[in-house]
Short mmCIF file of C-alpha atoms in Angstrom, two decimals:
data_model
loop_
_atom_site.label_atom_id
_atom_site.label_comp_id
_atom_site.label_asym_id
_atom_site.label_seq_id
_atom_site.Cartn_x
_atom_site.Cartn_y
_atom_site.Cartn_z
CA MET A 50 -11.18 -8.36 -178.80
CA ALA A 51 -7.76 -8.63 -177.22
CA VAL A 52 -5.72 -8.95 -174.05
CA VAL A 53 -3.56 -5.90 -173.30
CA LYS A 54 -0.49 -6.23 -171.07
CA ILE A 55 1.68 -3.33 -169.93
CA ARG A 56 5.02 -4.21 -168.36
CA ASN A 57 7.32 -1.75 -166.53
CA LEU A 58 6.36 1.18 -168.76
CA VAL A 59 8.42 4.36 -168.35
CA LYS A 60 7.85 7.62 -170.21
CA ARG A 61 9.76 10.86 -169.57
CA PHE A 62 9.36 14.40 -170.80
CA GLY A 63 12.71 15.99 -170.10
CA LYS A 64 13.33 15.54 -166.38
CA VAL A 65 9.69 14.78 -165.64
CA VAL A 66 8.84 11.09 -165.29
CA ALA A 67 5.24 11.05 -166.51
CA VAL A 68 4.83 7.26 -166.32
CA ASN A 69 6.97 5.49 -163.74
CA ASP A 70 7.38 1.70 -164.01
CA VAL A 71 3.70 1.03 -164.71
CA SER A 72 2.46 -2.55 -165.15
CA PHE A 73 -1.10 -3.84 -165.53
CA ASP A 74 -3.27 -6.27 -167.50
CA VAL A 75 -6.56 -5.69 -169.29
CA ALA A 76 -8.54 -8.88 -169.87
CA ASP A 77 -10.18 -9.81 -173.16
CA GLY A 78 -13.45 -7.88 -173.47
CA GLU A 79 -12.93 -5.96 -170.22
CA PHE A 80 -14.04 -2.37 -169.60
CA PHE A 81 -10.95 -1.04 -167.79
CA ALA A 82 -10.75 2.49 -166.37
CA MET A 83 -7.66 4.56 -165.63
CA LEU A 84 -8.52 7.09 -162.93
CA GLY A 85 -6.52 9.93 -161.44
CA PRO A 86 -6.10 13.70 -161.19
CA SER A 87 -4.87 15.81 -164.10
CA GLY A 88 -1.19 15.24 -164.82
CA CYS A 89 -0.99 11.83 -163.14
CA GLY A 90 0.14 10.03 -166.32
CA LYS A 91 -3.04 8.24 -167.36
CA THR A 92 -3.42 9.91 -170.78
CA THR A 93 0.31 9.54 -171.47
CA THR A 94 -0.02 5.81 -170.76
CA LEU A 95 -2.97 5.62 -173.15
CA ARG A 96 -1.03 7.46 -175.85
CA CYS A 97 1.86 5.02 -175.43
CA ILE A 98 -0.55 2.12 -175.97
CA ALA A 99 -1.88 3.85 -179.09
CA GLY A 100 1.63 4.47 -180.41
CA LEU A 101 1.33 8.27 -180.24
CA GLU A 102 4.11 8.44 -177.63
CA THR A 103 7.27 6.36 -177.46
CA PRO A 104 8.17 5.04 -174.00
CA GLU A 105 11.76 5.03 -172.78
CA SER A 106 11.42 1.45 -171.58
CA GLY A 107 8.90 -1.26 -170.89
CA ASP A 108 6.69 -3.46 -173.03
CA ILE A 109 3.26 -2.98 -174.59
CA LEU A 110 1.69 -6.29 -175.60
CA ILE A 111 -1.56 -6.91 -177.45
CA ASP A 112 -2.50 -10.59 -177.51
CA ASP A 113 1.06 -11.32 -176.29
CA VAL A 114 2.61 -9.56 -179.29
CA ARG A 115 4.99 -6.70 -178.42
CA VAL A 116 3.85 -3.62 -180.34
CA ASN A 117 6.31 -0.97 -179.14
CA GLU A 118 7.78 -0.58 -182.62
CA THR A 119 4.51 -1.17 -184.48
CA GLU A 120 3.06 1.87 -186.27
CA PRO A 121 -0.15 3.23 -184.69
CA LYS A 122 -2.17 2.41 -187.81
CA ASP A 123 -1.07 -1.23 -187.59
CA ARG A 124 -1.95 -1.82 -183.92
CA ASP A 125 -5.66 -2.38 -184.65
CA ILE A 126 -6.65 0.19 -182.04
CA ALA A 127 -9.28 2.94 -182.22
CA MET A 128 -8.96 6.02 -180.03
CA VAL A 129 -11.50 8.66 -179.05
CA PHE A 130 -10.05 11.91 -177.72
CA GLN A 131 -11.42 14.40 -175.21
CA PHE A 132 -11.44 17.08 -177.90
CA TYR A 133 -13.12 15.36 -180.84
CA ALA A 134 -12.26 16.50 -184.36
CA MET A 135 -14.73 16.64 -187.23
CA TYR A 136 -13.64 16.59 -190.86
CA PRO A 137 -14.77 19.82 -192.56
CA LYS A 138 -17.25 19.69 -195.45
CA MET A 139 -18.31 16.11 -194.68
CA ASN A 140 -21.77 15.05 -193.60
CA VAL A 141 -22.26 12.68 -190.67
CA PHE A 142 -22.33 9.53 -192.82
CA ASN A 143 -18.98 10.37 -194.40
CA GLN A 144 -17.49 11.35 -191.03
CA ILE A 145 -18.20 7.85 -189.73
CA ALA A 146 -17.29 6.10 -192.98
CA PHE A 147 -13.93 7.82 -193.42
CA PRO A 148 -11.73 5.22 -191.64
CA LEU A 149 -13.33 2.46 -193.71
CA VAL A 150 -12.86 4.39 -196.95
CA ALA A 151 -9.20 4.90 -196.06
CA ARG A 152 -8.86 1.12 -195.70
CA LYS A 153 -10.57 0.53 -199.06
CA VAL A 154 -13.48 -1.40 -197.54
CA PRO A 155 -16.15 -2.19 -200.19
CA LYS A 156 -18.89 0.46 -200.46
CA ASP A 157 -21.78 -1.86 -199.63
CA GLU A 158 -20.00 -3.03 -196.47
CA ILE A 159 -19.26 0.59 -195.51
CA ALA A 160 -22.93 1.51 -195.87
CA SER A 161 -24.02 -1.49 -193.82
CA ARG A 162 -21.55 -0.88 -190.98
CA VAL A 163 -22.21 2.87 -190.79
CA LYS A 164 -25.96 2.33 -190.61
CA GLU A 165 -25.58 -0.36 -187.94
CA ILE A 166 -23.40 1.85 -185.71
CA ALA A 167 -25.60 4.90 -186.30
CA GLU A 168 -28.60 2.89 -185.15
CA ARG A 169 -26.79 1.78 -181.99
CA LEU A 170 -25.82 5.35 -181.12
CA GLY A 171 -29.15 6.92 -182.05
CA ILE A 172 -27.81 9.15 -184.83
CA THR A 173 -29.53 7.62 -187.87
CA PRO A 174 -31.76 10.72 -188.42
CA ILE A 175 -28.72 13.01 -188.79
CA LEU A 176 -26.56 10.90 -191.16
CA GLY A 177 -27.11 13.42 -193.96
CA GLU A 178 -26.45 16.51 -191.84
CA PRO A 179 -23.33 18.72 -192.17
CA VAL A 180 -21.18 18.95 -189.02
CA GLU A 181 -21.78 22.67 -188.49
CA ARG A 182 -25.40 21.94 -187.59
CA LEU A 183 -24.58 19.39 -184.91
CA THR A 184 -24.82 19.75 -181.14
CA VAL A 185 -21.94 18.91 -178.80
CA ASP A 186 -23.40 15.55 -177.78
CA GLN A 187 -24.09 14.63 -181.43
CA LYS A 188 -20.46 15.35 -182.30
CA GLN A 189 -19.33 13.16 -179.41
CA ARG A 190 -21.54 10.32 -180.64
CA ILE A 191 -20.05 10.70 -184.12
CA ALA A 192 -16.52 10.52 -182.70
CA LEU A 193 -17.47 7.30 -180.91
CA ALA A 194 -19.16 5.94 -184.03
CA ARG A 195 -16.05 6.68 -186.12
CA ALA A 196 -13.98 4.59 -183.70
CA ILE A 197 -16.51 1.79 -183.30
CA VAL A 198 -17.17 1.32 -187.03
CA ARG A 199 -13.63 0.05 -187.53
CA ASN A 200 -14.31 -2.93 -185.25
CA PRO A 201 -10.78 -2.85 -183.78
CA LYS A 202 -9.25 -5.15 -181.17
CA VAL A 203 -9.08 -2.39 -178.56
CA TYR A 204 -10.86 0.91 -177.89
CA LEU A 205 -8.95 3.70 -176.14
CA LEU A 206 -11.23 6.42 -174.76
CA ASP A 207 -9.51 9.55 -173.45
CA GLU A 208 -12.06 11.43 -171.30
CA PRO A 209 -14.71 11.32 -174.06
CA LEU A 210 -17.51 12.63 -171.81
CA THR A 211 -15.69 15.55 -170.19
CA ASN A 212 -17.03 18.27 -172.50
CA LEU A 213 -20.68 17.28 -172.07
CA ASP A 214 -22.95 18.94 -169.53
CA ALA A 215 -23.97 16.95 -166.44
CA GLY A 216 -27.25 15.60 -167.83
CA LEU A 217 -25.79 14.49 -171.14
CA ARG A 218 -22.78 12.98 -169.38
CA ILE A 219 -25.02 10.72 -167.31
CA GLN A 220 -27.02 9.74 -170.41
CA MET A 221 -23.91 9.00 -172.48
CA ARG A 222 -22.35 7.08 -169.60
CA ALA A 223 -25.27 4.65 -169.58
CA GLU A 224 -25.23 4.35 -173.37
CA LEU A 225 -21.48 3.78 -173.44
CA LYS A 226 -21.72 0.98 -170.88
CA HIS A 227 -24.60 -0.67 -172.76
CA LEU A 228 -22.66 -0.40 -176.03
CA GLN A 229 -19.51 -1.94 -174.57
CA ASN A 230 -21.50 -4.76 -172.96
CA SER A 231 -23.20 -5.58 -176.25
CA MET A 232 -20.00 -5.45 -178.32
CA GLY A 233 -17.65 -7.04 -175.78
CA THR A 234 -14.61 -5.19 -177.12
CA THR A 235 -11.63 -4.60 -174.84
CA THR A 236 -11.90 -0.97 -173.73
CA ILE A 237 -9.50 1.28 -171.79
CA PHE A 238 -11.22 4.41 -170.53
CA VAL A 239 -9.32 7.38 -169.06
CA THR A 240 -11.09 9.76 -166.68
CA HIS A 241 -10.49 12.06 -163.72
CA ASP A 242 -14.09 11.52 -162.59
CA GLN A 243 -14.28 8.74 -160.00
CA LEU A 244 -18.06 8.41 -160.46
CA GLU A 245 -17.55 7.67 -164.17
CA ALA A 246 -14.84 5.11 -163.45
CA ILE A 247 -16.87 3.29 -160.80
CA ALA A 248 -20.09 3.36 -162.86
CA LEU A 249 -18.54 2.10 -166.10
CA ALA A 250 -15.59 -0.17 -165.40
CA SER A 251 -15.26 -3.71 -164.12
CA LYS A 252 -11.72 -2.86 -163.00
CA VAL A 253 -10.17 0.50 -162.15
CA LEU A 254 -6.53 1.57 -162.04
CA VAL A 255 -5.82 4.61 -159.85
CA MET A 256 -2.74 6.69 -160.73
CA ARG A 257 -0.87 9.48 -158.98
CA ASP A 258 2.31 11.24 -160.11
CA GLY A 259 3.06 8.55 -162.68
CA HIS A 260 2.67 5.66 -160.23
CA ILE A 261 -0.07 3.07 -159.87
CA MET A 262 -1.70 3.42 -156.46
CA GLN A 263 -4.12 0.50 -156.79
CA VAL A 264 -5.76 -1.71 -159.42
CA ASP A 265 -8.98 -3.32 -158.28
CA ALA A 266 -12.70 -3.80 -158.75
CA PRO A 267 -14.66 -0.59 -158.03
CA GLU A 268 -16.20 -1.98 -154.86
CA SER A 269 -12.76 -2.94 -153.52
CA LEU A 270 -11.39 0.54 -154.19
CA TYR A 271 -14.30 1.95 -152.23
CA GLU A 272 -14.41 -0.45 -149.29
CA LYS A 273 -10.77 -1.59 -149.08
CA PRO A 274 -8.46 1.15 -150.39
CA LYS A 275 -4.80 0.23 -149.99
CA ASN A 276 -3.60 3.74 -149.16
CA LEU A 277 -4.70 7.20 -148.08
CA PHE A 278 -4.67 8.59 -151.61
CA VAL A 279 -7.14 6.04 -152.99
CA ALA A 280 -9.28 6.30 -149.86
CA GLY A 281 -9.60 10.06 -150.30
CA PHE A 282 -9.86 10.15 -154.09
CA VAL A 283 -12.61 7.55 -154.49
CA GLY A 284 -15.99 8.37 -153.01
CA SER A 285 -18.24 11.42 -152.75
CA PRO A 286 -18.41 12.91 -150.19
CA SER A 287 -14.84 11.83 -149.61
CA MET A 288 -13.77 9.70 -146.67
CA ASN A 289 -13.37 11.31 -143.25
CA PHE A 290 -9.78 11.25 -141.98
CA ILE A 291 -8.71 11.79 -138.38
CA ASP A 292 -5.07 12.00 -137.30
CA CYS A 293 -4.99 10.01 -134.08
CA ASN A 294 -2.91 8.09 -131.59
CA TYR A 295 -3.51 4.40 -131.06
CA SER A 296 -3.07 2.98 -127.57
CA GLU A 297 -3.58 -0.35 -125.84
CA LYS A 298 -4.19 -0.68 -122.11
CA ASN A 299 -5.59 -3.40 -119.84
CA GLY A 300 -6.82 -5.44 -122.77
CA THR A 301 -8.61 -2.53 -124.48
CA ALA A 302 -7.63 -0.41 -127.49
CA ASP A 303 -8.48 3.21 -128.27
CA ILE A 304 -7.79 5.84 -130.89
CA GLU A 305 -7.58 9.39 -129.63
CA ALA A 306 -7.41 12.88 -131.15
CA GLY A 307 -7.94 15.60 -128.55
CA GLU A 308 -11.56 15.39 -127.40
CA PHE A 309 -12.21 12.58 -129.85
CA MET A 310 -11.72 9.11 -128.37
CA TYR A 311 -13.07 5.87 -129.79
CA ASP A 312 -12.93 2.31 -128.52
CA VAL A 313 -11.55 -0.03 -131.18
CA THR A 314 -10.91 -3.04 -128.96
CA GLU A 315 -12.56 -5.35 -131.49
CA LEU A 316 -9.88 -4.30 -134.01
CA LYS A 317 -7.03 -5.05 -131.61
CA PRO A 318 -6.29 -8.53 -133.05
CA TYR A 319 -5.38 -6.84 -136.35
CA LEU A 320 -3.26 -4.10 -134.77
CA GLY A 321 -0.96 -6.01 -132.46
CA GLY A 322 2.29 -4.23 -131.66
CA LEU A 323 1.10 -0.81 -132.83
CA GLY A 324 0.42 0.63 -129.37
CA GLY A 325 1.64 4.23 -129.20
CA SER A 326 1.62 4.62 -132.98
CA HIS A 327 0.46 7.72 -134.83
CA LEU A 328 -2.24 6.58 -137.27
CA VAL A 329 -4.94 7.99 -139.50
CA MET A 330 -8.46 6.72 -139.01
CA GLY A 331 -10.76 6.71 -142.03
CA VAL A 332 -14.51 6.26 -142.13
CA ARG A 333 -16.89 7.01 -144.97
CA PRO A 334 -19.71 9.51 -144.26
CA GLU A 335 -22.43 6.89 -144.77
CA TYR A 336 -20.94 4.84 -141.90
CA VAL A 337 -21.22 7.76 -139.46
CA HIS A 338 -24.45 7.31 -137.49
CA LEU A 339 -26.19 10.23 -135.75
CA GLY A 340 -28.88 10.37 -133.10
CA ARG A 341 -30.26 12.43 -130.24
CA ASN A 342 -30.11 9.48 -127.86
CA LYS A 343 -26.89 7.75 -126.87
CA PRO A 344 -26.61 4.41 -128.68
CA ALA A 345 -25.28 1.20 -127.21
CA GLY A 346 -21.55 0.79 -127.67
CA PRO A 347 -18.84 3.39 -128.33
CA ALA A 348 -20.26 6.88 -129.02
CA PHE A 349 -19.40 10.54 -128.50
CA LYS A 350 -21.00 13.96 -128.85
CA GLY A 351 -20.59 16.30 -131.80
CA ARG A 352 -21.95 19.69 -132.85
CA VAL A 353 -23.85 20.18 -136.12
CA GLU A 354 -22.02 22.85 -138.14
CA VAL A 355 -23.44 22.60 -141.69
CA LEU A 356 -26.48 20.92 -143.24
CA GLU A 357 -26.50 20.14 -146.99
CA PRO A 358 -29.88 18.75 -148.17
CA LEU A 359 -29.51 16.59 -151.31
CA GLY A 360 -33.02 15.30 -151.86
CA ASP A 361 -33.09 11.78 -150.42
CA ARG A 362 -29.81 12.33 -148.52
CA LEU A 363 -28.53 14.90 -146.04
CA ILE A 364 -24.83 15.71 -145.65
CA VAL A 365 -24.11 16.83 -142.09
CA SER A 366 -20.80 18.48 -141.15
CA LEU A 367 -19.95 18.08 -137.47
CA SER A 368 -17.23 19.08 -135.05
CA ILE A 369 -15.87 17.17 -132.07
CA GLY A 370 -13.50 19.68 -130.56
CA LYS A 371 -10.96 20.31 -133.31
CA VAL A 372 -11.96 17.20 -135.25
CA SER A 373 -14.31 17.65 -138.24
CA LEU A 374 -16.46 14.90 -139.74
CA LYS A 375 -19.18 14.50 -142.36
CA ALA A 376 -22.15 12.16 -142.14
CA ASN A 377 -24.29 11.07 -145.08
CA ILE A 378 -27.72 10.26 -143.65
CA ARG A 379 -31.41 10.21 -144.51
CA PRO A 380 -33.17 13.59 -144.20
CA THR A 381 -34.03 14.52 -140.61
CA ASP A 382 -35.15 17.53 -138.57
CA MET A 383 -31.64 18.06 -137.21
CA GLU A 384 -30.75 21.73 -136.66
CA LEU A 385 -27.61 23.85 -136.91
CA GLY A 386 -25.76 24.11 -133.62
CA GLU A 387 -27.46 21.04 -132.20
CA THR A 388 -25.42 18.54 -130.19
CA VAL A 389 -25.94 14.94 -131.30
CA TRP A 390 -24.48 11.53 -130.57
CA LEU A 391 -22.13 10.00 -133.15
CA SER A 392 -21.16 6.38 -133.58
CA PHE A 393 -19.48 4.33 -136.29
CA ASP A 394 -19.89 0.90 -137.74
CA THR A 395 -16.57 -0.30 -136.31
CA LYS A 396 -16.20 -2.95 -139.00
CA LYS A 397 -16.15 -0.15 -141.57
CA ILE A 398 -13.35 1.82 -139.89
CA LEU A 399 -10.05 1.91 -141.77
CA LEU A 400 -6.69 2.65 -140.19
CA PHE A 401 -3.64 3.87 -142.09
CA ASP A 402 0.00 4.15 -141.17
CA LYS A 403 0.66 7.90 -140.88
CA PRO A 404 4.18 8.14 -142.37
CA ALA A 405 3.61 5.80 -145.34
CA GLY A 406 -0.14 6.18 -145.81
CA LYS A 407 -0.60 2.42 -146.23
CA ALA A 408 -3.76 0.70 -145.05
CA LEU A 409 -3.41 -1.41 -141.90
CA LEU A 410 -6.92 -2.87 -142.07
#
């Protein structure tokens, strides 16, 4: 296990700044996820940590030792790639054992460690099989086993579940989390899938265009995003956003967007001096409440445009004039074209500064 510290990391490819002044810490034994869209710089950062890319500036520290100039093989790191590679003409046992053989580990220890890891990953029955007979998920397990068997200080996992189908991905996600919990090895996991990041990691870093947008616990990213990008990227269905004007009058406060108007007087203490500002209101679909009868407190009417049944949940798309919203509710007999009352849990409303996209609440 190890503590990983990244300080002011910069990596360029020609004129493109792939990683722009990135700094973060990964605690000893932590499962840390790097989340973001394709091309945001997360894999490049991981490759810099592994020593496969050389940064222009910044420091990479493992247990407070700077490793920028250390050869990849000497960093005591194991990496699993999105596109796993199998050695030809080797059976599964030898695939897993190869890194230990290369390090001249005694044969009896190799056998013991391979069997232990195979048991953990459920691949003991196929240890004698050639790779050409293996399924995609078996090959992914072997790639993980080959990294784990080394018992390194740090695991680097670059989208290892991406090539699996949905069912296997969910299964492997649970197994990967159980494995990391039992081993307690510092793990940095790269993914573009926010569900994977939230399900697996104790801390998540969100990247965009080479910059860190937020580093936080999954629940904080979801409930208290620091900017519009994180608010929209994390969560499914994604957060509702409404461009609106904020006004204060006679001790009350409202946000308005055409026919949409909502009383946010109870938020006024946090928004002093912003009267007349152009803001973006955000509210997650599960905090949009629907009903045929007008509720107590602020509410307005909306028209049901689309119904998406998802078993124990129903996604309802609604319109309030030119404003569109989604609600995530329990199944109901609501019908297309019906007019219903909408209300929000005001404490769950988020407001963002329109020009900068920074959270105000």
